[in-house]
PDB file of C-alpha atoms and ligand atoms in Angstrom:
ATOM      1  CA  MET A   1     -91.585  34.894   2.652  1.00 96.00           C
ATOM      2  CA  ARG A   2     -88.806  32.350   2.835  1.00 97.00           C
ATOM      3  CA  LEU A   3     -85.442  32.460   4.550  1.00 97.00           C
ATOM      4  CA  LEU A   4     -82.550  32.117   2.049  1.00 96.00           C
ATOM      5  CA  HIS A   5     -79.708  32.685   4.487  1.00 95.00           C
ATOM      6  CA  GLY A   6     -79.589  33.048   8.269  1.00 96.00           C
ATOM      7  CA  PRO A   7     -78.619  31.432  11.559  1.00 94.00           C
ATOM      8  CA  ASP A   8     -78.229  27.635  11.145  1.00 96.00           C
ATOM      9  CA  GLU A   9     -80.942  26.735  13.657  1.00 95.00           C
ATOM     10  CA  VAL A  10     -83.479  29.064  12.012  1.00 96.00           C
ATOM     11  CA  MET A  11     -82.502  27.846   8.528  1.00 96.00           C
ATOM     12  CA  THR A  12     -83.029  24.221   9.593  1.00 96.00           C
ATOM     13  CA  ALA A  13     -86.333  24.958  11.298  1.00 95.00           C
ATOM     14  CA  THR A  14     -87.782  26.927   8.379  1.00 96.00           C
ATOM     15  CA  ALA A  15     -86.220  25.063   5.419  1.00 91.00           C
ATOM     16  CA  GLY A  16     -88.530  24.875   2.420  1.00 89.00           C
ATOM     17  CA  ARG A  17     -91.513  26.647   3.933  1.00 95.00           C
ATOM     18  CA  GLU A  18     -92.910  30.112   4.462  1.00 96.00           C
ATOM     19  CA  VAL A  19     -91.825  31.777   7.695  1.00 98.00           C
ATOM     20  CA  THR A  20     -94.648  32.721  10.049  1.00 97.00           C
ATOM     21  CA  PRO A  21     -95.277  36.299  11.225  1.00 95.00           C
ATOM     22  CA  GLU A  22     -93.976  35.299  14.690  1.00 95.00           C
ATOM     23  CA  GLU A  23     -90.755  33.973  13.129  1.00 97.00           C
ATOM     24  CA  VAL A  24     -90.324  37.235  11.218  1.00 97.00           C
ATOM     25  CA  LEU A  25     -90.745  39.125  14.507  1.00 96.00           C
ATOM     26  CA  ASP A  26     -88.078  36.872  16.102  1.00 96.00           C
ATOM     27  CA  LEU A  27     -85.688  37.450  13.202  1.00 97.00           C
ATOM     28  CA  TYR A  28     -85.838  41.189  14.031  1.00 97.00           C
ATOM     29  CA  SER A  29     -85.723  40.952  17.831  1.00 95.00           C
ATOM     30  CA  TRP A  30     -83.928  43.667  19.815  1.00 97.00           C
ATOM     31  CA  PRO A  31     -81.041  42.997  22.249  1.00 96.00           C
ATOM     32  CA  ALA A  32     -82.389  43.152  25.830  1.00 94.00           C
ATOM     33  CA  GLY A  33     -80.730  45.753  28.043  1.00 90.00           C
ATOM     34  CA  GLU A  34     -78.684  47.271  25.203  1.00 95.00           C
ATOM     35  CA  ARG A  35     -79.127  50.360  23.085  1.00 97.00           C
ATOM     36  CA  TRP A  36     -79.577  49.407  19.435  1.00 98.00           C
ATOM     37  CA  VAL A  37     -80.170  51.410  16.258  1.00 98.00           C
ATOM     38  CA  ARG A  38     -81.355  49.874  13.039  1.00 98.00           C
ATOM     39  CA  ALA A  39     -82.173  51.388   9.698  1.00 98.00           C
ATOM     40  CA  MET A  40     -85.192  50.215   7.717  1.00 98.00           C
ATOM     41  CA  MET A  41     -84.961  51.246   4.076  1.00 98.00           C
ATOM     42  CA  VAL A  42     -85.948  50.028   0.626  1.00 98.00           C
ATOM     43  CA  THR A  43     -83.880  50.526  -2.523  1.00 98.00           C
ATOM     44  CA  THR A  44     -84.406  49.622  -6.184  1.00 98.00           C
ATOM     45  CA  LEU A  45     -82.182  47.716  -8.611  1.00 98.00           C
ATOM     46  CA  ASP A  46     -80.867  51.096  -9.801  1.00 98.00           C
ATOM     47  CA  GLY A  47     -80.263  52.451  -6.279  1.00 98.00           C
ATOM     48  CA  ALA A  48     -83.320  54.722  -5.987  1.00 98.00           C
ATOM     49  CA  ALA A  49     -84.740  55.552  -2.561  1.00 98.00           C
ATOM     50  CA  ALA A  50     -88.114  56.668  -3.942  1.00 98.00           C
ATOM     51  CA  GLY A  51     -90.336  55.950  -6.926  1.00 98.00           C
ATOM     52  CA  PRO A  52     -91.161  58.452  -9.716  1.00 97.00           C
ATOM     53  CA  ASP A  53     -93.793  59.954  -7.376  1.00 96.00           C
ATOM     54  CA  GLY A  54     -91.132  60.725  -4.736  1.00 96.00           C
ATOM     55  CA  LEU A  55     -92.524  58.117  -2.339  1.00 97.00           C
ATOM     56  CA  SER A  56     -90.972  54.907  -1.045  1.00 97.00           C
ATOM     57  CA  GLY A  57     -94.325  53.082  -1.158  1.00 97.00           C
ATOM     58  CA  THR A  58     -94.138  52.750  -4.944  1.00 98.00           C
ATOM     59  CA  ILE A  59     -90.862  50.808  -4.700  1.00 98.00           C
ATOM     60  CA  SER A  60     -92.030  48.668  -1.785  1.00 98.00           C
ATOM     61  CA  SER A  61     -93.965  45.367  -1.747  1.00 98.00           C
ATOM     62  CA  ALA A  62     -96.157  43.362   0.636  1.00 98.00           C
ATOM     63  CA  ALA A  63     -93.124  41.342   1.772  1.00 98.00           C
ATOM     64  CA  ASP A  64     -91.099  44.522   2.423  1.00 98.00           C
ATOM     65  CA  GLN A  65     -94.058  45.947   4.351  1.00 98.00           C
ATOM     66  CA  GLU A  66     -94.250  42.796   6.472  1.00 98.00           C
ATOM     67  CA  VAL A  67     -90.639  43.294   7.570  1.00 98.00           C
ATOM     68  CA  PHE A  68     -91.184  47.065   7.991  1.00 98.00           C
ATOM     69  CA  SER A  69     -94.114  46.349  10.281  1.00 97.00           C
ATOM     70  CA  ALA A  70     -92.283  43.619  12.255  1.00 97.00           C
ATOM     71  CA  VAL A  71     -89.364  45.976  12.895  1.00 98.00           C
ATOM     72  CA  ARG A  72     -91.720  48.721  14.092  1.00 97.00           C
ATOM     73  CA  ARG A  73     -93.821  46.483  16.295  1.00 97.00           C
ATOM     74  CA  LEU A  74     -91.166  45.982  18.990  1.00 98.00           C
ATOM     75  CA  ALA A  75     -89.287  49.292  18.564  1.00 98.00           C
ATOM     76  CA  ASP A  76     -89.215  51.922  21.308  1.00 98.00           C
ATOM     77  CA  ALA A  77     -88.826  54.779  18.847  1.00 98.00           C
ATOM     78  CA  VAL A  78     -89.260  55.399  15.108  1.00 98.00           C
ATOM     79  CA  LEU A  79     -86.732  58.055  14.039  1.00 98.00           C
ATOM     80  CA  VAL A  80     -87.241  60.052  10.815  1.00 98.00           C
ATOM     81  CA  GLY A  81     -85.842  63.203   9.246  1.00 98.00           C
ATOM     82  CA  GLY A  82     -88.058  66.185   8.544  1.00 98.00           C
ATOM     83  CA  GLY A  83     -87.775  65.519   4.793  1.00 97.00           C
ATOM     84  CA  THR A  84     -89.253  62.057   5.169  1.00 97.00           C
ATOM     85  CA  LEU A  85     -92.034  63.196   7.495  1.00 97.00           C
ATOM     86  CA  ARG A  86     -93.091  65.851   4.962  1.00 97.00           C
ATOM     87  CA  ALA A  87     -92.613  63.737   1.801  1.00 95.00           C
ATOM     88  CA  GLU A  88     -94.215  60.557   3.068  1.00 95.00           C
ATOM     89  CA  GLY A  89     -97.062  62.250   4.965  1.00 91.00           C
ATOM     90  CA  TYR A  90     -96.605  60.209   8.119  1.00 96.00           C
ATOM     91  CA  GLY A  91     -99.847  59.374   9.914  1.00 96.00           C
ATOM     92  CA  PRO A  92    -100.276  59.063  13.679  1.00 97.00           C
ATOM     93  CA  MET A  93     -98.295  56.321  15.409  1.00 97.00           C
ATOM     94  CA  PRO A  94    -100.943  54.072  16.998  1.00 96.00           C
ATOM     95  CA  ALA A  95    -100.633  51.550  19.827  1.00 97.00           C
ATOM     96  CA  VAL A  96     -99.477  48.147  18.545  1.00 97.00           C
ATOM     97  CA  ASP A  97    -102.697  46.167  18.054  1.00 94.00           C
ATOM     98  CA  ASP A  98    -101.342  42.707  17.165  1.00 94.00           C
ATOM     99  CA  GLU A  99    -101.912  40.740  20.399  1.00 96.00           C
ATOM    100  CA  HIS A 100     -98.659  38.732  20.246  1.00 96.00           C
ATOM    101  CA  ALA A 101     -96.496  41.826  19.764  1.00 96.00           C
ATOM    102  CA  ALA A 102     -98.524  43.830  22.306  1.00 97.00           C
ATOM    103  CA  ARG A 103     -97.909  41.099  24.906  1.00 97.00           C
ATOM    104  CA  LEU A 104     -94.180  41.034  24.115  1.00 97.00           C
ATOM    105  CA  ARG A 105     -94.096  44.825  24.545  1.00 97.00           C
ATOM    106  CA  ARG A 106     -95.767  44.578  27.955  1.00 97.00           C
ATOM    107  CA  GLU A 107     -93.432  41.752  29.086  1.00 97.00           C
ATOM    108  CA  ARG A 108     -90.390  43.795  28.020  1.00 96.00           C
ATOM    109  CA  GLY A 109     -91.578  46.952  29.767  1.00 96.00           C
ATOM    110  CA  LYS A 110     -92.140  48.824  26.500  1.00 97.00           C
ATOM    111  CA  ARG A 111     -94.816  51.467  25.989  1.00 97.00           C
ATOM    112  CA  PRO A 112     -97.945  50.376  24.074  1.00 98.00           C
ATOM    113  CA  ALA A 113     -96.821  52.333  20.973  1.00 98.00           C
ATOM    114  CA  PRO A 114     -93.457  53.286  19.526  1.00 98.00           C
ATOM    115  CA  VAL A 115     -92.610  56.955  19.996  1.00 98.00           C
ATOM    116  CA  LEU A 116     -92.171  58.926  16.767  1.00 98.00           C
ATOM    117  CA  ALA A 117     -89.001  61.052  16.849  1.00 98.00           C
ATOM    118  CA  VAL A 118     -88.423  63.681  14.155  1.00 98.00           C
ATOM    119  CA  VAL A 119     -85.084  65.388  13.423  1.00 98.00           C
ATOM    120  CA  SER A 120     -85.554  68.833  11.905  1.00 98.00           C
ATOM    121  CA  GLY A 121     -83.243  71.814  11.518  1.00 98.00           C
ATOM    122  CA  SER A 122     -85.794  74.219  10.023  1.00 98.00           C
ATOM    123  CA  LEU A 123     -88.721  73.223  12.292  1.00 98.00           C
ATOM    124  CA  ASP A 124     -90.865  73.611   9.183  1.00 98.00           C
ATOM    125  CA  LEU A 125     -93.159  70.733  10.181  1.00 98.00           C
ATOM    126  CA  PRO A 126     -96.903  70.038   9.713  1.00 97.00           C
ATOM    127  CA  TRP A 127     -97.685  70.799  13.360  1.00 96.00           C
ATOM    128  CA  ASP A 128    -101.469  70.529  13.024  1.00 95.00           C
ATOM    129  CA  ASP A 129    -101.436  67.174  11.196  1.00 96.00           C
ATOM    130  CA  PRO A 130    -102.767  64.044  12.955  1.00 97.00           C
ATOM    131  CA  VAL A 131     -99.212  62.680  13.207  1.00 97.00           C
ATOM    132  CA  PHE A 132     -98.642  65.287  15.940  1.00 97.00           C
ATOM    133  CA  THR A 133    -102.130  65.516  17.409  1.00 95.00           C
ATOM    134  CA  ASP A 134    -103.233  61.850  17.378  1.00 96.00           C
ATOM    135  CA  SER A 135    -100.154  59.672  17.971  1.00 97.00           C
ATOM    136  CA  ALA A 136    -100.543  57.412  20.980  1.00 97.00           C
ATOM    137  CA  GLU A 137     -97.345  58.745  22.556  1.00 97.00           C
ATOM    138  CA  ARG A 138     -95.862  62.270  22.629  1.00 97.00           C
ATOM    139  CA  VAL A 139     -93.884  62.962  19.453  1.00 98.00           C
ATOM    140  CA  VAL A 140     -90.258  63.914  20.137  1.00 98.00           C
ATOM    141  CA  VAL A 141     -88.923  66.706  17.888  1.00 98.00           C
ATOM    142  CA  LEU A 142     -85.136  67.088  17.925  1.00 98.00           C
ATOM    143  CA  THR A 143     -83.651  70.303  16.593  1.00 98.00           C
ATOM    144  CA  GLY A 144     -80.418  72.297  16.641  1.00 98.00           C
ATOM    145  CA  THR A 145     -79.788  76.022  16.445  1.00 97.00           C
ATOM    146  CA  SER A 146     -80.385  76.606  12.722  1.00 97.00           C
ATOM    147  CA  ALA A 147     -84.129  77.416  12.736  1.00 98.00           C
ATOM    148  CA  ASP A 148     -85.069  81.100  12.699  1.00 97.00           C
ATOM    149  CA  GLU A 149     -86.601  82.543  15.851  1.00 97.00           C
ATOM    150  CA  ALA A 150     -90.148  82.615  14.425  1.00 97.00           C
ATOM    151  CA  ALA A 151     -90.039  78.894  13.587  1.00 98.00           C
ATOM    152  CA  ARG A 152     -88.581  78.162  17.004  1.00 97.00           C
ATOM    153  CA  GLU A 153     -91.328  80.165  18.752  1.00 97.00           C
ATOM    154  CA  ARG A 154     -94.000  78.388  16.690  1.00 97.00           C
ATOM    155  CA  ALA A 155     -92.541  75.017  17.660  1.00 97.00           C
ATOM    156  CA  ARG A 156     -92.413  75.994  21.346  1.00 97.00           C
ATOM    157  CA  ALA A 157     -96.026  77.152  21.177  1.00 96.00           C
ATOM    158  CA  HIS A 158     -97.121  73.820  19.695  1.00 95.00           C
ATOM    159  CA  ALA A 159     -95.073  71.916  22.261  1.00 94.00           C
ATOM    160  CA  GLY A 160     -96.552  73.951  25.113  1.00 88.00           C
ATOM    161  CA  ARG A 161    -100.127  73.845  23.816  1.00 87.00           C
ATOM    162  CA  ASP A 162    -101.339  70.406  24.780  1.00 85.00           C
ATOM    163  CA  GLY A 163     -98.275  68.408  25.802  1.00 88.00           C
ATOM    164  CA  ARG A 164     -98.433  66.203  22.672  1.00 93.00           C
ATOM    165  CA  ILE A 165     -94.958  67.306  21.509  1.00 97.00           C
ATOM    166  CA  ASP A 166     -91.655  66.964  23.347  1.00 98.00           C
ATOM    167  CA  LEU A 167     -89.353  69.615  21.793  1.00 98.00           C
ATOM    168  CA  VAL A 168     -85.660  68.896  22.339  1.00 98.00           C
ATOM    169  CA  GLU A 169     -83.451  71.875  21.493  1.00 98.00           C
ATOM    170  CA  LEU A 170     -79.829  70.804  21.229  1.00 97.00           C
ATOM    171  CA  GLY A 171     -77.025  73.370  21.284  1.00 94.00           C
ATOM    172  CA  THR A 172     -75.382  72.487  17.969  1.00 96.00           C
ATOM    173  CA  GLU A 173     -76.255  73.793  14.498  1.00 96.00           C
ATOM    174  CA  ARG A 174     -77.015  70.326  13.091  1.00 95.00           C
ATOM    175  CA  VAL A 175     -78.543  67.652  15.271  1.00 97.00           C
ATOM    176  CA  GLY A 176     -75.757  65.199  16.066  1.00 97.00           C
ATOM    177  CA  ALA A 177     -76.831  61.593  15.627  1.00 97.00           C
ATOM    178  CA  GLY A 178     -75.270  60.650  18.974  1.00 97.00           C
ATOM    179  CA  ALA A 179     -76.950  63.538  20.786  1.00 98.00           C
ATOM    180  CA  ALA A 180     -80.321  62.607  19.274  1.00 98.00           C
ATOM    181  CA  LEU A 181     -79.956  58.975  20.322  1.00 98.00           C
ATOM    182  CA  ASP A 182     -78.797  60.010  23.819  1.00 98.00           C
ATOM    183  CA  ALA A 183     -81.917  62.157  24.171  1.00 98.00           C
ATOM    184  CA  LEU A 184     -84.078  59.181  23.200  1.00 98.00           C
ATOM    185  CA  ALA A 185     -82.245  56.848  25.614  1.00 98.00           C
ATOM    186  CA  GLU A 186     -82.779  59.409  28.414  1.00 98.00           C
ATOM    187  CA  ARG A 187     -86.501  59.117  27.680  1.00 98.00           C
ATOM    188  CA  GLY A 188     -86.387  55.340  28.119  1.00 98.00           C
ATOM    189  CA  LEU A 189     -86.215  54.625  24.362  1.00 98.00           C
ATOM    190  CA  PRO A 190     -83.108  52.444  23.716  1.00 98.00           C
ATOM    191  CA  HIS A 191     -84.364  50.490  20.676  1.00 98.00           C
ATOM    192  CA  VAL A 192     -84.576  52.845  17.721  1.00 98.00           C
ATOM    193  CA  VAL A 193     -85.501  52.171  14.107  1.00 98.00           C
ATOM    194  CA  CYS A 194     -84.521  54.914  11.673  1.00 98.00           C
ATOM    195  CA  GLU A 195     -86.925  54.839   8.731  1.00 98.00           C
ATOM    196  CA  GLY A 196     -84.872  57.406   6.810  1.00 94.00           C
ATOM    197  CA  GLY A 197     -84.444  59.308   4.850  1.00 95.00           C
ATOM    198  CA  PRO A 198     -81.072  59.030   3.203  1.00 97.00           C
ATOM    199  CA  SER A 199     -79.684  62.251   4.793  1.00 97.00           C
ATOM    200  CA  LEU A 200     -80.479  61.254   8.358  1.00 98.00           C
ATOM    201  CA  LEU A 201     -79.318  57.696   7.757  1.00 98.00           C
ATOM    202  CA  GLU A 202     -76.002  59.004   6.457  1.00 97.00           C
ATOM    203  CA  ASP A 203     -75.533  61.065   9.643  1.00 97.00           C
ATOM    204  CA  LEU A 204     -76.025  57.919  11.745  1.00 98.00           C
ATOM    205  CA  VAL A 205     -73.399  56.077   9.699  1.00 97.00           C
ATOM    206  CA  ARG A 206     -70.987  59.051   9.776  1.00 97.00           C
ATOM    207  CA  GLU A 207     -71.056  58.984  13.582  1.00 96.00           C
ATOM    208  CA  ASP A 208     -70.894  55.169  13.590  1.00 96.00           C
ATOM    209  CA  ARG A 209     -74.185  54.947  15.489  1.00 97.00           C
ATOM    210  CA  LEU A 210     -75.877  52.438  13.193  1.00 98.00           C
ATOM    211  CA  ASP A 211     -75.823  48.871  14.543  1.00 97.00           C
ATOM    212  CA  GLU A 212     -77.974  47.252  11.892  1.00 98.00           C
ATOM    213  CA  ALA A 213     -79.127  48.003   8.352  1.00 98.00           C
ATOM    214  CA  ASP A 214     -82.322  46.289   7.215  1.00 98.00           C
ATOM    215  CA  ILE A 215     -82.299  47.019   3.511  1.00 98.00           C
ATOM    216  CA  THR A 216     -84.821  45.643   1.057  1.00 98.00           C
ATOM    217  CA  LEU A 217     -83.705  45.255  -2.544  1.00 98.00           C
ATOM    218  CA  SER A 218     -86.834  45.758  -4.610  1.00 98.00           C
ATOM    219  CA  PRO A 219     -86.994  44.132  -8.076  1.00 98.00           C
ATOM    220  CA  VAL A 220     -87.704  47.358  -9.979  1.00 98.00           C
ATOM    221  CA  PHE A 221     -85.908  50.197 -11.727  1.00 98.00           C
ATOM    222  CA  ALA A 222     -87.266  53.640 -10.839  1.00 98.00           C
ATOM    223  CA  GLY A 223     -84.633  56.179 -11.896  1.00 98.00           C
ATOM    224  CA  THR A 224     -82.963  58.327  -9.282  1.00 97.00           C
ATOM    225  CA  ALA A 225     -84.497  61.738 -10.113  1.00 97.00           C
ATOM    226  CA  GLN A 226     -86.511  61.624  -6.863  1.00 95.00           C
ATOM    227  CA  THR A 227     -83.651  60.331  -4.725  1.00 96.00           C
ATOM    228  CA  PRO A 228     -82.074  63.177  -2.752  1.00 93.00           C
ATOM    229  CA  ARG A 229     -78.376  63.878  -2.934  1.00 94.00           C
ATOM    230  CA  THR A 230     -76.687  63.632   0.442  1.00 96.00           C
ATOM    231  CA  ARG A 231     -73.524  65.241   1.831  1.00 96.00           C
ATOM    232  CA  GLY A 232     -71.520  62.051   1.326  1.00 97.00           C
ATOM    233  CA  LEU A 233     -69.220  60.051   3.591  1.00 97.00           C
ATOM    234  CA  GLU A 234     -65.430  60.381   3.706  1.00 96.00           C
ATOM    235  CA  GLN A 235     -65.055  56.619   3.570  1.00 95.00           C
ATOM    236  CA  VAL A 236     -67.215  53.534   3.168  1.00 96.00           C
ATOM    237  CA  ALA A 237     -68.624  51.807   6.261  1.00 96.00           C
ATOM    238  CA  GLY A 238     -68.817  48.024   5.983  1.00 97.00           C
ATOM    239  CA  PHE A 239     -71.600  45.785   7.262  1.00 97.00           C
ATOM    240  CA  ALA A 240     -71.852  41.988   7.483  1.00 97.00           C
ATOM    241  CA  LEU A 241     -74.773  39.911   6.247  1.00 97.00           C
ATOM    242  CA  ALA A 242     -76.894  38.339   9.017  1.00 97.00           C
ATOM    243  CA  HIS A 243     -79.889  37.002   7.095  1.00 97.00           C
ATOM    244  CA  VAL A 244     -81.816  37.226   3.829  1.00 98.00           C
ATOM    245  CA  LEU A 245     -85.544  36.760   3.406  1.00 98.00           C
ATOM    246  CA  THR A 246     -87.206  36.613   0.025  1.00 98.00           C
ATOM    247  CA  GLY A 247     -90.765  37.423  -1.014  1.00 98.00           C
ATOM    248  CA  ASP A 248     -92.433  39.200  -3.960  1.00 98.00           C
ATOM    249  CA  ASP A 249     -89.139  38.739  -5.884  1.00 98.00           C
ATOM    250  CA  GLY A 250     -87.414  41.104  -3.434  1.00 98.00           C
ATOM    251  CA  LEU A 251     -84.599  40.465  -0.965  1.00 98.00           C
ATOM    252  CA  MET A 252     -85.003  41.610   2.641  1.00 98.00           C
ATOM    253  CA  ASN A 253     -81.405  41.815   3.843  1.00 98.00           C
ATOM    254  CA  ARG A 254     -80.335  42.210   7.464  1.00 98.00           C
ATOM    255  CA  TYR A 255     -76.798  43.574   7.887  1.00 98.00           C
ATOM    256  CA  LEU A 256     -74.883  44.153  11.148  1.00 97.00           C
ATOM    257  CA  ARG A 257     -71.880  46.285  11.991  1.00 93.00           C
ATOM    258  CA  PRO A 258     -69.041  43.707  12.257  1.00 87.00           C
ATOM    259  CA  ALA A 259     -68.439  44.485  15.967  1.00 75.00           C
ATOM    260  CA  HIS A 260     -71.942  43.175  16.686  1.00 59.00           C
ATOM    261  CA  ARG A 261     -71.735  39.882  14.776  1.00 49.00           C
TER     262      ARG A 261
HETATM  263  N1  NAP B 301     -86.371  54.210   0.375  1.00 64.80           N
HETATM  264  C1  NAP B 301     -86.696  54.394   1.625  1.00 64.80           C
HETATM  265  O1  NAP B 301     -86.761  53.447   2.410  1.00 64.80           O
HETATM  266  C2  NAP B 301     -86.980  55.791   2.110  1.00 64.80           C
HETATM  267  C3  NAP B 301     -87.119  56.034   3.457  1.00 64.80           C
HETATM  268  C4  NAP B 301     -87.362  57.327   3.877  1.00 64.80           C
HETATM  269  C5  NAP B 301     -87.461  58.353   2.951  1.00 64.80           C
HETATM  270  N2  NAP B 301     -87.341  58.060   1.637  1.00 64.80           N
HETATM  271  C6  NAP B 301     -87.446  59.121   0.631  1.00 64.80           C
HETATM  272  O2  NAP B 301     -86.349  59.994   0.766  1.00 64.80           O
HETATM  273  C7  NAP B 301     -86.762  61.311   0.398  1.00 64.80           C
HETATM  274  C8  NAP B 301     -86.391  62.259   1.525  1.00 64.80           C
HETATM  275  O3  NAP B 301     -85.008  62.209   1.668  1.00 64.80           O
HETATM  276  P1  NAP B 301     -84.186  63.166   2.623  1.00 64.80           P
HETATM  277  O4  NAP B 301     -82.765  62.780   2.590  1.00 64.80           O
HETATM  278  O5  NAP B 301     -84.593  64.582   2.373  1.00 64.80           O
HETATM  279  O6  NAP B 301     -84.833  62.705   3.979  1.00 64.80           O
HETATM  280  P2  NAP B 301     -84.556  63.014   5.494  1.00 64.80           P
HETATM  281  O7  NAP B 301     -83.205  62.598   5.939  1.00 64.80           O
HETATM  282  O8  NAP B 301     -85.730  62.454   6.185  1.00 64.80           O
HETATM  283  O9  NAP B 301     -84.725  64.564   5.531  1.00 64.80           O
HETATM  284  C9  NAP B 301     -83.723  65.509   5.476  1.00 64.80           C
HETATM  285  C10 NAP B 301     -84.215  66.546   6.424  1.00 64.80           C
HETATM  286  O10 NAP B 301     -84.255  65.980   7.740  1.00 64.80           O
HETATM  287  C11 NAP B 301     -83.751  66.896   8.667  1.00 64.80           C
HETATM  288  N3  NAP B 301     -82.464  66.421   9.103  1.00 64.80           N
HETATM  289  C12 NAP B 301     -81.880  65.242   8.758  1.00 64.80           C
HETATM  290  N4  NAP B 301     -80.733  65.120   9.436  1.00 64.80           N
HETATM  291  C13 NAP B 301     -80.596  66.217  10.187  1.00 64.80           C
HETATM  292  C14 NAP B 301     -79.627  66.675  11.130  1.00 64.80           C
HETATM  293  N5  NAP B 301     -78.551  65.934  11.413  1.00 64.80           N
HETATM  294  N6  NAP B 301     -79.813  67.860  11.751  1.00 64.80           N
HETATM  295  C15 NAP B 301     -80.889  68.609  11.478  1.00 64.80           C
HETATM  296  N7  NAP B 301     -81.868  68.218  10.611  1.00 64.80           N
HETATM  297  C16 NAP B 301     -81.689  67.055   9.980  1.00 64.80           C
HETATM  298  C17 NAP B 301     -83.712  68.210   7.939  1.00 64.80           C
HETATM  299  O11 NAP B 301     -85.043  68.637   8.060  1.00 64.80           O
HETATM  300  P3  NAP B 301     -85.562  70.122   7.907  1.00 64.80           P
HETATM  301  O12 NAP B 301     -85.623  70.337   6.434  1.00 64.80           O
HETATM  302  O13 NAP B 301     -86.894  70.074   8.575  1.00 64.80           O
HETATM  303  O14 NAP B 301     -84.561  71.024   8.571  1.00 64.80           O
HETATM  304  C18 NAP B 301     -83.373  67.778   6.523  1.00 64.80           C
HETATM  305  O15 NAP B 301     -83.733  68.746   5.562  1.00 64.80           O
HETATM  306  C19 NAP B 301     -88.230  61.264   0.128  1.00 64.80           C
HETATM  307  O16 NAP B 301     -88.420  61.142  -1.269  1.00 64.80           O
HETATM  308  C20 NAP B 301     -88.660  59.990   0.807  1.00 64.80           C
HETATM  309  O17 NAP B 301     -89.781  59.440   0.199  1.00 64.80           O
HETATM  310  C21 NAP B 301     -87.087  56.811   1.191  1.00 64.80           C
END
């Protein structure tokens, strides 16, 4: 991957050569002592969020995955909607095994693994899957009041069974993005990457809780039949370009809310 646009000092230092994995990690560092929420998403040339198989992997690339992994490696929490957890078949969230990133996590007082946090209204989740039973840290499940009592009881039973699930029942029908992020911050998880999907991401933007959008433009058309429709925003929310990496003919764009530039 090469840097096409970015901070002057990084541009000068990396001009004309591939950036190293450590440099990629630096380009996605988190602000110390501050809460920060970034989105990590991939989109196609025709604006699709998933390939014909309904998965984001088919519109991704090795370069996109390198950024995806760098963003995860120093995150406190990985936030996803129930739709994404079910569609993408999330596996367990393991401890970060790359020695450089693991050392940085220790130095910064972070847990060995990011915590997976799932937002679900229905609580219709694959409770017995390894993502819940084998993640290194307890999985946080954030829900509102919309699930029926049977689903709620099932979730409580799973949460109470072996302590692998931290069920957060908020008092509103939908899970407010701010309330979800507050619950994560209360658990010592200030640096959050939202890996989608589009509905949850839109809620973060609606409540102006998204600080950074890391959006890969993938050099493919996929059609939008598998891309979910969302509720829609009342008005557009602008972001400012911070850097652009290129690799595998894709563009890995980092955008910031203007207040944070
Ligand atoms: N291109 C990418 O980078 C990318 C990333 C992620 C996902 N995707 C794709 O996007 C598709 C899924 O999209 P999606 O919009 O359905 O994903 P999503 O936002 O992950 O899922 C929507 C579901 O999440 C829960 N949810 C989200 N916000 C909520 C809120 N405020 N309160 C309560 N529950 C909330 C609900 O779950 P319940 O149904 O459990 O109530 C809702 O049905 C899949 O095809 C996936 O592959 C693409």
